[in-house]
mmCIF file of C-alpha atoms in Angstrom:
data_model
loop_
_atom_site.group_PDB
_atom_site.id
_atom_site.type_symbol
_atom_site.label_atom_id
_atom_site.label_comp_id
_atom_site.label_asym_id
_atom_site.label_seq_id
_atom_site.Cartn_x
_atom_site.Cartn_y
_atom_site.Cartn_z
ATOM 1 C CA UNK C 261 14.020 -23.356 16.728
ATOM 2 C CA UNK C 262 13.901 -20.947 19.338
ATOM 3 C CA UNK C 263 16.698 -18.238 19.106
ATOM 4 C CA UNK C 264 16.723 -17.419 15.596
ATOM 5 C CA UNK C 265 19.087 -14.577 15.270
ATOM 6 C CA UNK C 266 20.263 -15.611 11.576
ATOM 7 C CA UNK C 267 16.815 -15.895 10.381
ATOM 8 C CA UNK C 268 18.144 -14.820 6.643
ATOM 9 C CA UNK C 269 20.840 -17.835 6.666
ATOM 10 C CA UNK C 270 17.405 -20.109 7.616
ATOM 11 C CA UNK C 271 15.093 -18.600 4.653
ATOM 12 C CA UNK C 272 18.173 -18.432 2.196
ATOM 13 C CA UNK C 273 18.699 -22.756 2.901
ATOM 14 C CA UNK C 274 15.092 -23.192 2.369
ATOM 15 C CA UNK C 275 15.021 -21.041 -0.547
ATOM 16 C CA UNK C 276 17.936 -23.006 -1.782
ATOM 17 C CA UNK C 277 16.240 -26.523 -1.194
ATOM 18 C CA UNK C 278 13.171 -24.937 -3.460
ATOM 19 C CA UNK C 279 15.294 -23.870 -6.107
ATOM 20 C CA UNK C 280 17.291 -27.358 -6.809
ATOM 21 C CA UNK C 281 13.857 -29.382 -6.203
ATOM 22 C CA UNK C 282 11.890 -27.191 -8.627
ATOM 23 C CA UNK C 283 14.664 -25.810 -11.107
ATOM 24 C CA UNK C 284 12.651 -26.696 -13.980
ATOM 25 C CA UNK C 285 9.865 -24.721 -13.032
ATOM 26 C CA UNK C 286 11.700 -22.038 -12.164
ATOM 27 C CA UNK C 287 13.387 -21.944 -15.485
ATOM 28 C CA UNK C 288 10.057 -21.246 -16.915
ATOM 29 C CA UNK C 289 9.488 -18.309 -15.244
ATOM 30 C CA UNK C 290 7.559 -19.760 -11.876
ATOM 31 C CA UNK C 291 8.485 -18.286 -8.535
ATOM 32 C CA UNK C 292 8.315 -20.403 -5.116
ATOM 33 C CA UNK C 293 7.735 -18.739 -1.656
ATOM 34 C CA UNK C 294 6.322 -21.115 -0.155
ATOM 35 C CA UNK C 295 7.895 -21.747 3.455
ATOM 36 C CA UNK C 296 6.791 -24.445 5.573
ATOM 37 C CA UNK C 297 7.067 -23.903 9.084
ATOM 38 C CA UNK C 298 5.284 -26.167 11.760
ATOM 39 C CA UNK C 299 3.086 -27.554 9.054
ATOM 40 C CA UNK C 300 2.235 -23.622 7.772
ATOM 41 C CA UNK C 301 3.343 -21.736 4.888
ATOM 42 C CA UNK C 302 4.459 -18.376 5.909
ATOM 43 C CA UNK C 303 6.038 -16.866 2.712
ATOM 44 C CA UNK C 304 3.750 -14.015 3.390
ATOM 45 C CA UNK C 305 4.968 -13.577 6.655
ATOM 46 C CA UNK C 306 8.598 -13.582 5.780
ATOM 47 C CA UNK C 307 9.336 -10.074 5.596
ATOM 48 C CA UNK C 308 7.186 -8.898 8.864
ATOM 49 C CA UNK C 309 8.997 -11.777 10.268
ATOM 50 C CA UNK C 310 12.588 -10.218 9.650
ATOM 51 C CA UNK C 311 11.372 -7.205 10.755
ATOM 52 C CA UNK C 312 11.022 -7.858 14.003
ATOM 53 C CA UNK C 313 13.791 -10.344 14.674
ATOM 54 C CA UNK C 314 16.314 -9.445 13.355
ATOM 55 C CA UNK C 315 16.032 -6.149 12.848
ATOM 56 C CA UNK C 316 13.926 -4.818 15.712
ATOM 57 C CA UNK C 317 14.796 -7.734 17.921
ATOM 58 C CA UNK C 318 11.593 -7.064 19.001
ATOM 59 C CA UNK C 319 10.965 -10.918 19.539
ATOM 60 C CA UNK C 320 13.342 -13.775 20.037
ATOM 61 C CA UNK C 321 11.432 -16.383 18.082
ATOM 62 C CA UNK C 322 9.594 -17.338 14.895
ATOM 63 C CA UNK C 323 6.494 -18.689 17.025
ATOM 64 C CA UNK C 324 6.418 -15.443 18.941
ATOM 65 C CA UNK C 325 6.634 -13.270 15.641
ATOM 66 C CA UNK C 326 3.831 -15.151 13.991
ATOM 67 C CA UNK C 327 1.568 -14.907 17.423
ATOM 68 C CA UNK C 328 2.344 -11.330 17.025
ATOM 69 C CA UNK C 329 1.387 -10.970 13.460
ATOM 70 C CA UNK C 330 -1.393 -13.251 13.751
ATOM 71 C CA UNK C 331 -3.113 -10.942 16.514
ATOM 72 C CA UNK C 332 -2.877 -7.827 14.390
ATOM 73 C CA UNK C 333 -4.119 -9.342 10.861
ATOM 74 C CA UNK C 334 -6.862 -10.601 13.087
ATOM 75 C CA UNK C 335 -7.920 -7.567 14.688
ATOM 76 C CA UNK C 336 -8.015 -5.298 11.396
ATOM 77 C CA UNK C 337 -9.710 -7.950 9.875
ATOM 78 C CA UNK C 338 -12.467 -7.986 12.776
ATOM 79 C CA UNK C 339 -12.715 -4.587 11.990
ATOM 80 C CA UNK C 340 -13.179 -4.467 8.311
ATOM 81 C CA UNK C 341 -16.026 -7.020 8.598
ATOM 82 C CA UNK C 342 -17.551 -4.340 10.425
ATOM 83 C CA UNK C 343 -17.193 -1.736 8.145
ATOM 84 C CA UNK C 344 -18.130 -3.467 5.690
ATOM 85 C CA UNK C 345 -20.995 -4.688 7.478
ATOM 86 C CA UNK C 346 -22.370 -1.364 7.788
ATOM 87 C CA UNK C 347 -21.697 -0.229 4.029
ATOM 88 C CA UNK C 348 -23.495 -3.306 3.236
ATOM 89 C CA UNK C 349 -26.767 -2.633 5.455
ATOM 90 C CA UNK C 350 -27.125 0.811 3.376
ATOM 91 C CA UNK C 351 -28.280 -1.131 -0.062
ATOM 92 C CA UNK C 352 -29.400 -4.591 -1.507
ATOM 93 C CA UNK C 353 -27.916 -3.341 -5.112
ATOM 94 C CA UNK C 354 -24.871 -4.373 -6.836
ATOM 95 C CA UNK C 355 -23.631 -3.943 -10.369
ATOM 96 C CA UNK C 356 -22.296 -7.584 -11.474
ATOM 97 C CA UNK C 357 -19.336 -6.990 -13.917
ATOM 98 C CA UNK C 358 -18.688 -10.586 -15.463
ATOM 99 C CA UNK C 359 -17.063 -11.880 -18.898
ATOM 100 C CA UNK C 360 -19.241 -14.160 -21.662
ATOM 101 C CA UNK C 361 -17.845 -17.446 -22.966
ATOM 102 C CA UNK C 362 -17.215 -15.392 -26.574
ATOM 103 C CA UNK C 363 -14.823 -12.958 -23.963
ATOM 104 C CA UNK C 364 -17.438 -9.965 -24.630
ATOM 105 C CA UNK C 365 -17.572 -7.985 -21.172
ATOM 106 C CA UNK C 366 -21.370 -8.135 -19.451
ATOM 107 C CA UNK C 367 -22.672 -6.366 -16.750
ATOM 108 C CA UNK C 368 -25.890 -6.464 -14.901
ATOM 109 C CA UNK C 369 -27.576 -4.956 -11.779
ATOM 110 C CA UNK C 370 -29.006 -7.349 -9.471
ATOM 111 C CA UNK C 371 -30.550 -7.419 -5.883
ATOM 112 C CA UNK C 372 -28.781 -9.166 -2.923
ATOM 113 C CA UNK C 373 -29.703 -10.354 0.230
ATOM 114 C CA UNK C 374 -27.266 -10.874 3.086
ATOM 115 C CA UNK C 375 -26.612 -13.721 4.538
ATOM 116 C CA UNK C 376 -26.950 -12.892 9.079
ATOM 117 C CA UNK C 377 -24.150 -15.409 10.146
ATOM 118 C CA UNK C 378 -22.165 -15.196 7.027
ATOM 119 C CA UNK C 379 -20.801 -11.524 6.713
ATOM 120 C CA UNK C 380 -19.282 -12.219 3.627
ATOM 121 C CA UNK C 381 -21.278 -13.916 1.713
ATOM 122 C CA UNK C 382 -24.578 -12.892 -0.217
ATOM 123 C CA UNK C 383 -27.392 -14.146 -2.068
ATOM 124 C CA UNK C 384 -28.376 -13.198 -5.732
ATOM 125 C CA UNK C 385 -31.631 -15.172 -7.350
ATOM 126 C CA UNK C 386 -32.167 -15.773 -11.045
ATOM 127 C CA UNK C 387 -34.398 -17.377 -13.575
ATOM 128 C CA UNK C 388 -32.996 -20.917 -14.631
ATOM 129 C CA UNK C 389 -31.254 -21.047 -17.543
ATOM 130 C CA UNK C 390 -29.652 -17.695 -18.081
ATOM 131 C CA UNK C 391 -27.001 -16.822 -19.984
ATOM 132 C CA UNK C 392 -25.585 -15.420 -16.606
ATOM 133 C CA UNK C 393 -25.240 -18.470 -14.619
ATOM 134 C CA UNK C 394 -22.472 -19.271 -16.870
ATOM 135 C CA UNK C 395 -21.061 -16.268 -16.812
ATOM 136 C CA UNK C 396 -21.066 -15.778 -12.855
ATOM 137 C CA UNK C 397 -19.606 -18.709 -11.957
ATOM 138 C CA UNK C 398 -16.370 -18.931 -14.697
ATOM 139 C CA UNK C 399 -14.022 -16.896 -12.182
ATOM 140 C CA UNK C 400 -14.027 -13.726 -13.770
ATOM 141 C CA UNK C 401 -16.471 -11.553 -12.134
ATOM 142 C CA UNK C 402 -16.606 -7.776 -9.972
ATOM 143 C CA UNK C 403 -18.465 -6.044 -8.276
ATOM 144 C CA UNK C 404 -19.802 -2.591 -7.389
ATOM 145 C CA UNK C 405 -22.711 -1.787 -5.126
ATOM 146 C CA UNK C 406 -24.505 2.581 -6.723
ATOM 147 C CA UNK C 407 -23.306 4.551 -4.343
ATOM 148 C CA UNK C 408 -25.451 5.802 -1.426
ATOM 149 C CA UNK C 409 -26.231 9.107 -0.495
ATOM 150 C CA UNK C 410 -23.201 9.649 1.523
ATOM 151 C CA UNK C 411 -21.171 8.083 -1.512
ATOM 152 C CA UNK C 412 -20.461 4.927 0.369
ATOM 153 C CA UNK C 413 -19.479 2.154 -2.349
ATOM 154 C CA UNK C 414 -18.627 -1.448 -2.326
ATOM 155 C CA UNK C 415 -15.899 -2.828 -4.860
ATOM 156 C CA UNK C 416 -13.680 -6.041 -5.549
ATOM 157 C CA UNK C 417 -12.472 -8.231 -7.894
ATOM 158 C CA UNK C 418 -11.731 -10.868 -5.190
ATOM 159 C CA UNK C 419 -14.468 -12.652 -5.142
ATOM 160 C CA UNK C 420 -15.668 -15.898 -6.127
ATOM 161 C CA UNK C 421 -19.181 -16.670 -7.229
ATOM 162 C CA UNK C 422 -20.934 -20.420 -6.993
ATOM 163 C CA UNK C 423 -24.451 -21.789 -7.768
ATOM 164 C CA UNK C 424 -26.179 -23.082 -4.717
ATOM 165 C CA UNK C 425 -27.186 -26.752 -4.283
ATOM 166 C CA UNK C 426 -30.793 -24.741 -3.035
ATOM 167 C CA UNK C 427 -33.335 -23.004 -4.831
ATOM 168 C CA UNK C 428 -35.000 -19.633 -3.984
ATOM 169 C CA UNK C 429 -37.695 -21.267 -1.633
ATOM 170 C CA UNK C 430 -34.762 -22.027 0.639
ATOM 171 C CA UNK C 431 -34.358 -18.621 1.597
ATOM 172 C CA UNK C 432 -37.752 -16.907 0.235
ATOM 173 C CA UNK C 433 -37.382 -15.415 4.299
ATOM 174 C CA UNK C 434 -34.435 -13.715 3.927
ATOM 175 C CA UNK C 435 -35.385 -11.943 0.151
ATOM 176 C CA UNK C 436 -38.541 -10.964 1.803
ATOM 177 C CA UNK C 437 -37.806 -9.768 4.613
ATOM 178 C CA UNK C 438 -34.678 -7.888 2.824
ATOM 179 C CA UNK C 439 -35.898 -6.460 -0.600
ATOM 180 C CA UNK C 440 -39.649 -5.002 -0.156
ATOM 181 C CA UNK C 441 -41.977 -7.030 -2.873
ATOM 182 C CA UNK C 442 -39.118 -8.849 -4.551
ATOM 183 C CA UNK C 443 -41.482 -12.261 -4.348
ATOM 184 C CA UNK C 444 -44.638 -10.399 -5.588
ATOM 185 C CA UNK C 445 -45.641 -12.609 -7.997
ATOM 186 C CA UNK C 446 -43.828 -15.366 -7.788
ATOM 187 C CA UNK C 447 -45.712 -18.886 -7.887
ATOM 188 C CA UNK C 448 -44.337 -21.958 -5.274
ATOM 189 C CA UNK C 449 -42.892 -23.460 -8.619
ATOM 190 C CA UNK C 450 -40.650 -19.750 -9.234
ATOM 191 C CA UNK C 451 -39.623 -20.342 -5.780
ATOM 192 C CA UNK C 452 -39.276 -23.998 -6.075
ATOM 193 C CA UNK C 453 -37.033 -23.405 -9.947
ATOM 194 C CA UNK C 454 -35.253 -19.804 -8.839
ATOM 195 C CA UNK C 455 -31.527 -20.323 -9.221
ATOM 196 C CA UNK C 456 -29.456 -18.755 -6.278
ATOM 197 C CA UNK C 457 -26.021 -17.809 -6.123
ATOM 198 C CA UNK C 458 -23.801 -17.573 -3.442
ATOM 199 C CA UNK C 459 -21.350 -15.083 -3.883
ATOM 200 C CA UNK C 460 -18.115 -14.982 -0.990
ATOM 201 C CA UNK C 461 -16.295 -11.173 -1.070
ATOM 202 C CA UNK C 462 -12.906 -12.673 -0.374
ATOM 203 C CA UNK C 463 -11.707 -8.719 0.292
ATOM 204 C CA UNK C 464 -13.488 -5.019 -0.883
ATOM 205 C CA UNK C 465 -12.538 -1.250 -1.092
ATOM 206 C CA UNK C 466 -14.924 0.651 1.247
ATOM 207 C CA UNK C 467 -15.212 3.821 -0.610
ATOM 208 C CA UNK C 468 -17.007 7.315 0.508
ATOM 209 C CA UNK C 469 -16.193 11.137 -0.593
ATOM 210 C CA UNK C 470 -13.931 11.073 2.429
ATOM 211 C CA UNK C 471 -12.940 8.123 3.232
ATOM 212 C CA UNK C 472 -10.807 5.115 1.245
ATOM 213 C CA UNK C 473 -10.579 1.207 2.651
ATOM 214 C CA UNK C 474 -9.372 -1.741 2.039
ATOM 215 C CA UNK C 475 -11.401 -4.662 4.172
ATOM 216 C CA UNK C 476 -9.950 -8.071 4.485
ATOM 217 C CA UNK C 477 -12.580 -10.126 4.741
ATOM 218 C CA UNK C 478 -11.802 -13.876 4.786
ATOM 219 C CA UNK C 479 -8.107 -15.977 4.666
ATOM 220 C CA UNK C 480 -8.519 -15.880 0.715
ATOM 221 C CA UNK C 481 -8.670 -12.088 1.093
ATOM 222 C CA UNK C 482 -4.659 -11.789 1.043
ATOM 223 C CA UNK C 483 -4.309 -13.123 -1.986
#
């Protein structure tokens, strides 16, 4: 498919295809944009797509669009991992916002320790047995990290919270090397019966009194 000047006509046949093979759904209110091309859906893409083919003319092919496209998202997502890198190195506090099973809104603060080859992705530690572990882990949770002195904040709803197949002894290092005296006290059995959970910021506002962001931070981030 290499010159693709009538992109629409190509969309508008697949679109067709979805519509007789899924009328049903469709009927009840579902909407399909999915659009396989090489083995990738690029719904998504469509628009940015049509942009600069056939109406920029800017490219002369789908797989040259995409390249395109793909080399942008990538870059501004390389550099939202960095910003939110560095809002994330300013605190090892975040207020858990999370919904009970009776559908009662909960929120707690908790300490967090980041994970070095995982940018996304931190570490919270709790007592087995909790109320919370149910809570955190039923797809309904956000987040907000007290702002700093500068007023630099962390929010999302997109994110998605598991309980580790580990315990806190696992990654005692990281907690005390990242939160000053969080282990105090514990005995090898707290370590060894600690409950961790990972949770994976799919995508965050970076907030300050100046500046407003929105950091992409993984492929689930665009959803």
């Amino acid at each position: 498919m290499g010159n693709v000047g009538p992109l629409k006509r190509f969309f508008q046949r697949e679109a067709s295809k979805i519509r007789r093979r899924y009328s049903g759904e469709l009927h009840a209110g579902r909407r399909w944009i999915q659009f396989y091309y090489k083995g990738r859906d690029i719904g998504p893409l469509i628009p940015q797509i049509l942009y600069y083919v056939d109406s920029e003319h800017e490219f002369d092919s789908i797989d040259e669009a995409i390249a395109h496209i793909d080399k942008g998202v990538a870059k501004q997502q390389l550099a939202g991992i960095g910003k939110f890198q560095r809002y994330a190195k300013m605190t090892n506090r975040v207020i858990i916002s999370s919904v009970q099973e009776s559908g009662q809104p909960s929120s707690r603060l908790m300490r967090f320790v980041k994970v070095p080859d995982r940018p996304n992705v931190w570490l919270m530690a709790s007592a087995p047995d909790t109320p919370k572990i149910a809570e955190m882990t039923n797809s309904k949770v956000a987040i907000f990290t007290p702002p700093t002195r500068d007023g630099a904040t962390i929010s999302s709803n997109n994110v998605s919270v598991v309980r580790a197949d580990y315990h806190l002894d696992a990654v005692a290092d990281l907690f005390r090397d990242q939160i000053h005296g969080f282990l105090d006290g514990m005995t090898e059995a707290d370590l060894a019966t600690e409950v961790i959970f990972e949770m994976t910021i799919h995508s965050a506002k970076l907030d300050t009194w100046t500046d407003h962001s929105l950091a992409v931070l993984d492929e689930n981030g665009y959803l």
